[in-house]
mmCIF file of C-alpha atoms in Angstrom:
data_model
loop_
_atom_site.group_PDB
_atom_site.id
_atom_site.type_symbol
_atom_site.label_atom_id
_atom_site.label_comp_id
_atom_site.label_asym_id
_atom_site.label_seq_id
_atom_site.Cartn_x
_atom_site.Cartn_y
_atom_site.Cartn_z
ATOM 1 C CA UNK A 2 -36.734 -40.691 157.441
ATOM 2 C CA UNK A 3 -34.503 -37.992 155.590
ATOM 3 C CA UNK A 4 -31.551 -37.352 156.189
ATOM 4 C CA UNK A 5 -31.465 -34.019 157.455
ATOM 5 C CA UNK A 6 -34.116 -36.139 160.168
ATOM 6 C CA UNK A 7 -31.556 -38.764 161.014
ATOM 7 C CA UNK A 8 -29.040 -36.216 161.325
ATOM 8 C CA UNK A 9 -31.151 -33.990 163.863
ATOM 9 C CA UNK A 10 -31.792 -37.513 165.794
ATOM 10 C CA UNK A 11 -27.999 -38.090 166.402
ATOM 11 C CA UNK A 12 -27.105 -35.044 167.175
ATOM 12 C CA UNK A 13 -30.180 -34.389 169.832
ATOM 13 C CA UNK A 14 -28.781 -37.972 171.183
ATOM 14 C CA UNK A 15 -25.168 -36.662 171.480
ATOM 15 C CA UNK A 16 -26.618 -33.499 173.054
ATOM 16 C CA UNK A 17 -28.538 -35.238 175.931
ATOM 17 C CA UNK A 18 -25.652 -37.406 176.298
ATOM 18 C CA UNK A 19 -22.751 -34.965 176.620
ATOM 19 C CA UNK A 20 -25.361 -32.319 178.735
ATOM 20 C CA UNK A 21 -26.071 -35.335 181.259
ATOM 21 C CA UNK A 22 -22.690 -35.776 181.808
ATOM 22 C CA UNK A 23 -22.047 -32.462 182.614
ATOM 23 C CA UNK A 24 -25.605 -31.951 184.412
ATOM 24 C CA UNK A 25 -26.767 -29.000 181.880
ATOM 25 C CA UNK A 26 -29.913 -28.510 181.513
ATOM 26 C CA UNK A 27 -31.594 -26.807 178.331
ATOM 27 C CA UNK A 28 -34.501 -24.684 177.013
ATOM 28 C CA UNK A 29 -35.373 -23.852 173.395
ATOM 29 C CA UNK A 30 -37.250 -20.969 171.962
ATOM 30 C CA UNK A 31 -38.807 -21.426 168.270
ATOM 31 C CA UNK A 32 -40.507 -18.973 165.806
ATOM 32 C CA UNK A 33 -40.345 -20.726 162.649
ATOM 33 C CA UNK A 34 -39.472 -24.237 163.627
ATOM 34 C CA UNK A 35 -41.947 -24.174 165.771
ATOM 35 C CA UNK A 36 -41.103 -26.451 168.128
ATOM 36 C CA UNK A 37 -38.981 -28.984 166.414
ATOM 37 C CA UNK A 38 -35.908 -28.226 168.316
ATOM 38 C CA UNK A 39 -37.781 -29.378 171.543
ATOM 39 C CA UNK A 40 -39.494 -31.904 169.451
ATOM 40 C CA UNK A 41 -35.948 -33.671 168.373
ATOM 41 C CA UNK A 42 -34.812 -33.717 172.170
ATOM 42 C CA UNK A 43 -37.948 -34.831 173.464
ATOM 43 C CA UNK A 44 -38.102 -37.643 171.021
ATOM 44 C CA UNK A 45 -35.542 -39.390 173.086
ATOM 45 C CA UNK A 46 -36.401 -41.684 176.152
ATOM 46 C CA UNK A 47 -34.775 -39.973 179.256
ATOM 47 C CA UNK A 48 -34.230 -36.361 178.135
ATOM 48 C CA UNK A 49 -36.540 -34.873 181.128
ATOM 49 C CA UNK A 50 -33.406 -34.842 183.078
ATOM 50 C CA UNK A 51 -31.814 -32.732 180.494
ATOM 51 C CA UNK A 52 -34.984 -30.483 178.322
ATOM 52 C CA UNK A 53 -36.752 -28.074 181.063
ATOM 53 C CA UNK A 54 -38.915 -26.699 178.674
ATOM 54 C CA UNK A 55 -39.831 -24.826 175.192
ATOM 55 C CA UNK A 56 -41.192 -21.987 173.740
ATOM 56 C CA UNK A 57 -42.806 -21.475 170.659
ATOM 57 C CA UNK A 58 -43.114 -17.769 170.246
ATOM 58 C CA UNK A 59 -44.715 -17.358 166.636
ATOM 59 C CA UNK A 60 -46.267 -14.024 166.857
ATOM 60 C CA UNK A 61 -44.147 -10.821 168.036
ATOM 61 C CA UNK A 62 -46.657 -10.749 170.794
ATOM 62 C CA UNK A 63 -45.413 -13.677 171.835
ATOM 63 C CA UNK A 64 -41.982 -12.918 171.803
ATOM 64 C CA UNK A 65 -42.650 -10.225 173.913
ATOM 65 C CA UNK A 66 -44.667 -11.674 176.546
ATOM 66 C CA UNK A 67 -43.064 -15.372 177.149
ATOM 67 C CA UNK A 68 -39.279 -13.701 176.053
ATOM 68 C CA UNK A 69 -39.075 -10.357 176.626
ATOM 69 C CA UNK A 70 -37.663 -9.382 173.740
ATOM 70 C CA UNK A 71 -38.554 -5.485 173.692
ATOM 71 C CA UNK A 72 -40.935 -3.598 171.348
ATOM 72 C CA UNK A 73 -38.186 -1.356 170.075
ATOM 73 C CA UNK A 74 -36.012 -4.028 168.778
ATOM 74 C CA UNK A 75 -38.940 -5.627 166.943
ATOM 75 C CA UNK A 76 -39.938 -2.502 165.451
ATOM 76 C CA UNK A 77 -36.575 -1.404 164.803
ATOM 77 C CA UNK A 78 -34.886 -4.872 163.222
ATOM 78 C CA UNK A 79 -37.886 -6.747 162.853
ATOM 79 C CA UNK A 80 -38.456 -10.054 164.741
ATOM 80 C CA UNK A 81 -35.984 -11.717 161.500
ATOM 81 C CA UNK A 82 -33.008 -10.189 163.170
ATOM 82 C CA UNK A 83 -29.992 -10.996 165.415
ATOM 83 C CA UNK A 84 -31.729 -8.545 167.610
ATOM 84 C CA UNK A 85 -34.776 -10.296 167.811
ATOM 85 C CA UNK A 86 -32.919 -13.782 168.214
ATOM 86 C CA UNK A 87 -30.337 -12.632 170.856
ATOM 87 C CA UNK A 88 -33.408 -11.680 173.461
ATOM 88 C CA UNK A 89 -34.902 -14.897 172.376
ATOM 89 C CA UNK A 90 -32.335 -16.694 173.608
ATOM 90 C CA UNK A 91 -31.782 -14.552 176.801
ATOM 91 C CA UNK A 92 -35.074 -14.719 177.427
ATOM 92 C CA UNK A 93 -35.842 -18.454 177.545
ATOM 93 C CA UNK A 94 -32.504 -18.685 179.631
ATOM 94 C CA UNK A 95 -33.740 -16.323 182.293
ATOM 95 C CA UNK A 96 -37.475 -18.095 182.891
ATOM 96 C CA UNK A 97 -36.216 -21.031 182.236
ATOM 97 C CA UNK A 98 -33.508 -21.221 185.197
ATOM 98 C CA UNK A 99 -31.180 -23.351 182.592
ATOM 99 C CA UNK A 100 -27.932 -23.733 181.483
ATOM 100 C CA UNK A 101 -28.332 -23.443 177.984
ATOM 101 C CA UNK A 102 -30.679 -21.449 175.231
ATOM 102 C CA UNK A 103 -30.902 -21.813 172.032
ATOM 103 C CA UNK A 104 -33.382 -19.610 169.684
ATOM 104 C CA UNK A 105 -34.476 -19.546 166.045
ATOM 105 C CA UNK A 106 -36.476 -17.047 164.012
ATOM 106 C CA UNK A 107 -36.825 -16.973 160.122
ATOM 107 C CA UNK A 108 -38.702 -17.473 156.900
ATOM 108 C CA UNK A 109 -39.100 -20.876 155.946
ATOM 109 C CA UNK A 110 -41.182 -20.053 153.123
ATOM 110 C CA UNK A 111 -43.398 -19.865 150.604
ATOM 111 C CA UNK A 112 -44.593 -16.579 151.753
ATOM 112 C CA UNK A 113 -43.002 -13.678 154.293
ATOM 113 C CA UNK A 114 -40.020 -12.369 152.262
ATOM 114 C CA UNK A 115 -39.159 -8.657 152.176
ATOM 115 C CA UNK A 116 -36.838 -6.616 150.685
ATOM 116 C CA UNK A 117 -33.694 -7.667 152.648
ATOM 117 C CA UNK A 118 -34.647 -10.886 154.025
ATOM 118 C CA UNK A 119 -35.764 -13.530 151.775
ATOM 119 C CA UNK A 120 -36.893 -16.511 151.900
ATOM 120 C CA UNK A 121 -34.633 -19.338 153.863
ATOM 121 C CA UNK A 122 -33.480 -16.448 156.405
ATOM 122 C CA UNK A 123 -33.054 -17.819 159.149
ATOM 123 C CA UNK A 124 -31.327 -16.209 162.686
ATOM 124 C CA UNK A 125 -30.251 -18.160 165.300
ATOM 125 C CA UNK A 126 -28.466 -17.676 169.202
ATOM 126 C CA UNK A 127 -27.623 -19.541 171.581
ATOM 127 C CA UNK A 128 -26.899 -18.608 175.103
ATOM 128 C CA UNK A 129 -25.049 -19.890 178.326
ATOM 129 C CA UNK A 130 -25.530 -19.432 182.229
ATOM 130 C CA UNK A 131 -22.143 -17.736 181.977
ATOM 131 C CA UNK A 132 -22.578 -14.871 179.817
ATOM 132 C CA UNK A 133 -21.317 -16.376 176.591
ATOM 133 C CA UNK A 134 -23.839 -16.138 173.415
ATOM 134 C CA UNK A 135 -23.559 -16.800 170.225
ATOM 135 C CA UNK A 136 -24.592 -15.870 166.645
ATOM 136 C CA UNK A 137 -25.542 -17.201 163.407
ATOM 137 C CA UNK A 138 -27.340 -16.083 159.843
ATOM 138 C CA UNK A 139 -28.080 -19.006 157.756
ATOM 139 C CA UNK A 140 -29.583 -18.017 154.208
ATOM 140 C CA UNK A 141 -30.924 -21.377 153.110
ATOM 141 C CA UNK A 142 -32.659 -20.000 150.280
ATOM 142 C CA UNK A 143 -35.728 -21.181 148.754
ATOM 143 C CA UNK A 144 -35.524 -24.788 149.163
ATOM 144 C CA UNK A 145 -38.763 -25.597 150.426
ATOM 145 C CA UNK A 146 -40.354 -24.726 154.181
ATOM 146 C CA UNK A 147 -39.827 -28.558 155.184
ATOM 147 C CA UNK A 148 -36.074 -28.608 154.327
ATOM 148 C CA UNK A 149 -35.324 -25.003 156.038
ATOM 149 C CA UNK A 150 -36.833 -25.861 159.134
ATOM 150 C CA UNK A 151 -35.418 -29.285 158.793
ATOM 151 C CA UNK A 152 -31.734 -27.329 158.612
ATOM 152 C CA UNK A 153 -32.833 -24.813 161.329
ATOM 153 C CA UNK A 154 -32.794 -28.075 164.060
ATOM 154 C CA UNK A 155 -29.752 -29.555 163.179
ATOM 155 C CA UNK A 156 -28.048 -25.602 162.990
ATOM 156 C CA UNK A 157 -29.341 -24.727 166.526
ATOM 157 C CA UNK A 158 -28.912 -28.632 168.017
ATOM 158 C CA UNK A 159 -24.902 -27.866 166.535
ATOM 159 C CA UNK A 160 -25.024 -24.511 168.522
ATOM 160 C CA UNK A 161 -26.076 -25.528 171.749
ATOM 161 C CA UNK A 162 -23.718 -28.324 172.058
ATOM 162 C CA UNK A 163 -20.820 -25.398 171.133
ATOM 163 C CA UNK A 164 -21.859 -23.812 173.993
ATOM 164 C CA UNK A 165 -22.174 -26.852 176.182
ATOM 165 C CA UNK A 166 -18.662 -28.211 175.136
ATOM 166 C CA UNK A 167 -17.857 -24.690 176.793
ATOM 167 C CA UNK A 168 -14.322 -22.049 175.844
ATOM 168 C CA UNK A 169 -11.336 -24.388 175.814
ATOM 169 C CA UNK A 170 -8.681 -23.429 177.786
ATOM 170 C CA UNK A 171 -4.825 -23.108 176.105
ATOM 171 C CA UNK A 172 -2.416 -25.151 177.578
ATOM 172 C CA UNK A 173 0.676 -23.420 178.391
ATOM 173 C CA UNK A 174 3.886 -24.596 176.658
ATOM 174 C CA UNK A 175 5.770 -26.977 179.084
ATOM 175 C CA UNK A 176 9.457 -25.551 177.856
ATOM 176 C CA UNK A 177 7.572 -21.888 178.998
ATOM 177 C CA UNK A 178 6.683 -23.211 182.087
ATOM 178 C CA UNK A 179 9.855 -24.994 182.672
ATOM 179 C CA UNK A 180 11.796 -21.592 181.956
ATOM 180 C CA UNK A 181 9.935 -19.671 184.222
ATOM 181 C CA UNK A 182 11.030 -21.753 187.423
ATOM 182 C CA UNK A 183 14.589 -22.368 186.500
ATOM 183 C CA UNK A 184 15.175 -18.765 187.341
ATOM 184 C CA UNK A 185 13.387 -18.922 190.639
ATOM 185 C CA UNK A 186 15.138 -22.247 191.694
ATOM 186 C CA UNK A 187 18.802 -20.816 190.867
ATOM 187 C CA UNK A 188 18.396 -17.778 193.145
ATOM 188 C CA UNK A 189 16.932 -19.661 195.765
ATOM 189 C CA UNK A 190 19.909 -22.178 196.268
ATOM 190 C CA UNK A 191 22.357 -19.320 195.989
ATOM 191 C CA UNK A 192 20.532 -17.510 198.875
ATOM 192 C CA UNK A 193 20.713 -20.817 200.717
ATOM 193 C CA UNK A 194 24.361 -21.246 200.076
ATOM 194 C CA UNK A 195 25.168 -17.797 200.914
ATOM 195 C CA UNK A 196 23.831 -17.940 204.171
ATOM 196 C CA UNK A 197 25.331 -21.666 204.610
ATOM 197 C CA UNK A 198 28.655 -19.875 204.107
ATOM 198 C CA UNK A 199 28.150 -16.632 205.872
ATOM 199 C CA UNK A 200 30.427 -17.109 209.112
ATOM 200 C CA UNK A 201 28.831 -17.083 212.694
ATOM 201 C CA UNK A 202 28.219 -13.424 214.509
ATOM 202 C CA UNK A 203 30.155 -12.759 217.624
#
């Protein structure tokens, strides 16, 4: 086992973990990794109650059929795009019913480079049940196909459990807080004495 494999095993293990917890559920949707995202969940004893399902969507046709992801944007940015890997994501998390989606599309290599996107391109996103997605462009360079999908797993497996973690809310200063009634509280005990002293009508 490499280590980029024993890496992607411990952090699909974290994933199901921390997404059973909170009763998320996920679905993937591969291009280049074909499938290895699904592959490193599914791995693990027990993850049915987390993994709904995966797509591999190598061809564009694919992508548009199983996704949705529109003819214009593959036209227009090509299907090695944030374009292209935005709708992936969307995609899988609309058919899937989930809570979480994570996509990839790239070149792993040897072959498929144009001018613009080389080889080791690889575009990922990840989206959530409530509207948040996210974004990332990894240029692995040419390091081998093996070793950029290998990266693409643990990069999307790191994305989806951003998204699961969910936005953290700020805690509010307690000396704010504690100004903000001190105010309140004066006014009301002078109102209450005022009225204490105000003598009877009549």
């Amino acid at each position: 086992m490499t280590g980029s494999e024993g890496s992607s095993s411990a952090l699909a293990r974290r994933l199901l973990d921390f997404c059973r917890g909170r009763r998320l559920t996920l679905a993937t949707a591969e291009s280049c990794t074909g499938g290895l995202v699904a592959g490193a969940l599914t791995d693990i004893p027990g993850s049915s109650d987390v993994i709904d399902r995966g797509f591999i969507t190598y061809s564009n046709d694919a992508k548009r059929a199983m996704l949705g992801v529109s003819a214009t944007t593959l036209a227009t940015f090509g299907a090695v795009s944030k374009e292209t890997a935005t709708q992936m994501a969307i995609g899988a998390l609309e058919r899937a019913g989930v809570d979480l989606a994570v996509s990839i599309t790239g070149i792993a290599g040897p072959g498929g480079a144009t001018p613009g996107k080389p080889v080791g391109l690889v575009h990922f996103a990840a989206a959530a049940r409530d509207g948040r997605i996210i974004h990332r462009e990894q240029r692995f360079g040419a390091i081998g196909r093996r070793a950029v999908r290998e990266r693409s797993v643990v990069e999307a497996l790191r994305m989806l459990m951003e998204l699961a973690r969910g936005p953290q809310a700020a805690k509010k200063p307690v000396r704010e807080a504690a100004s903000r009634l001190r105010p309140r509280a004066v006014r009301t005990s002078r109102r209450h004495a005022a009225k204490r002293r105000r003598p009877p009508r009549g």
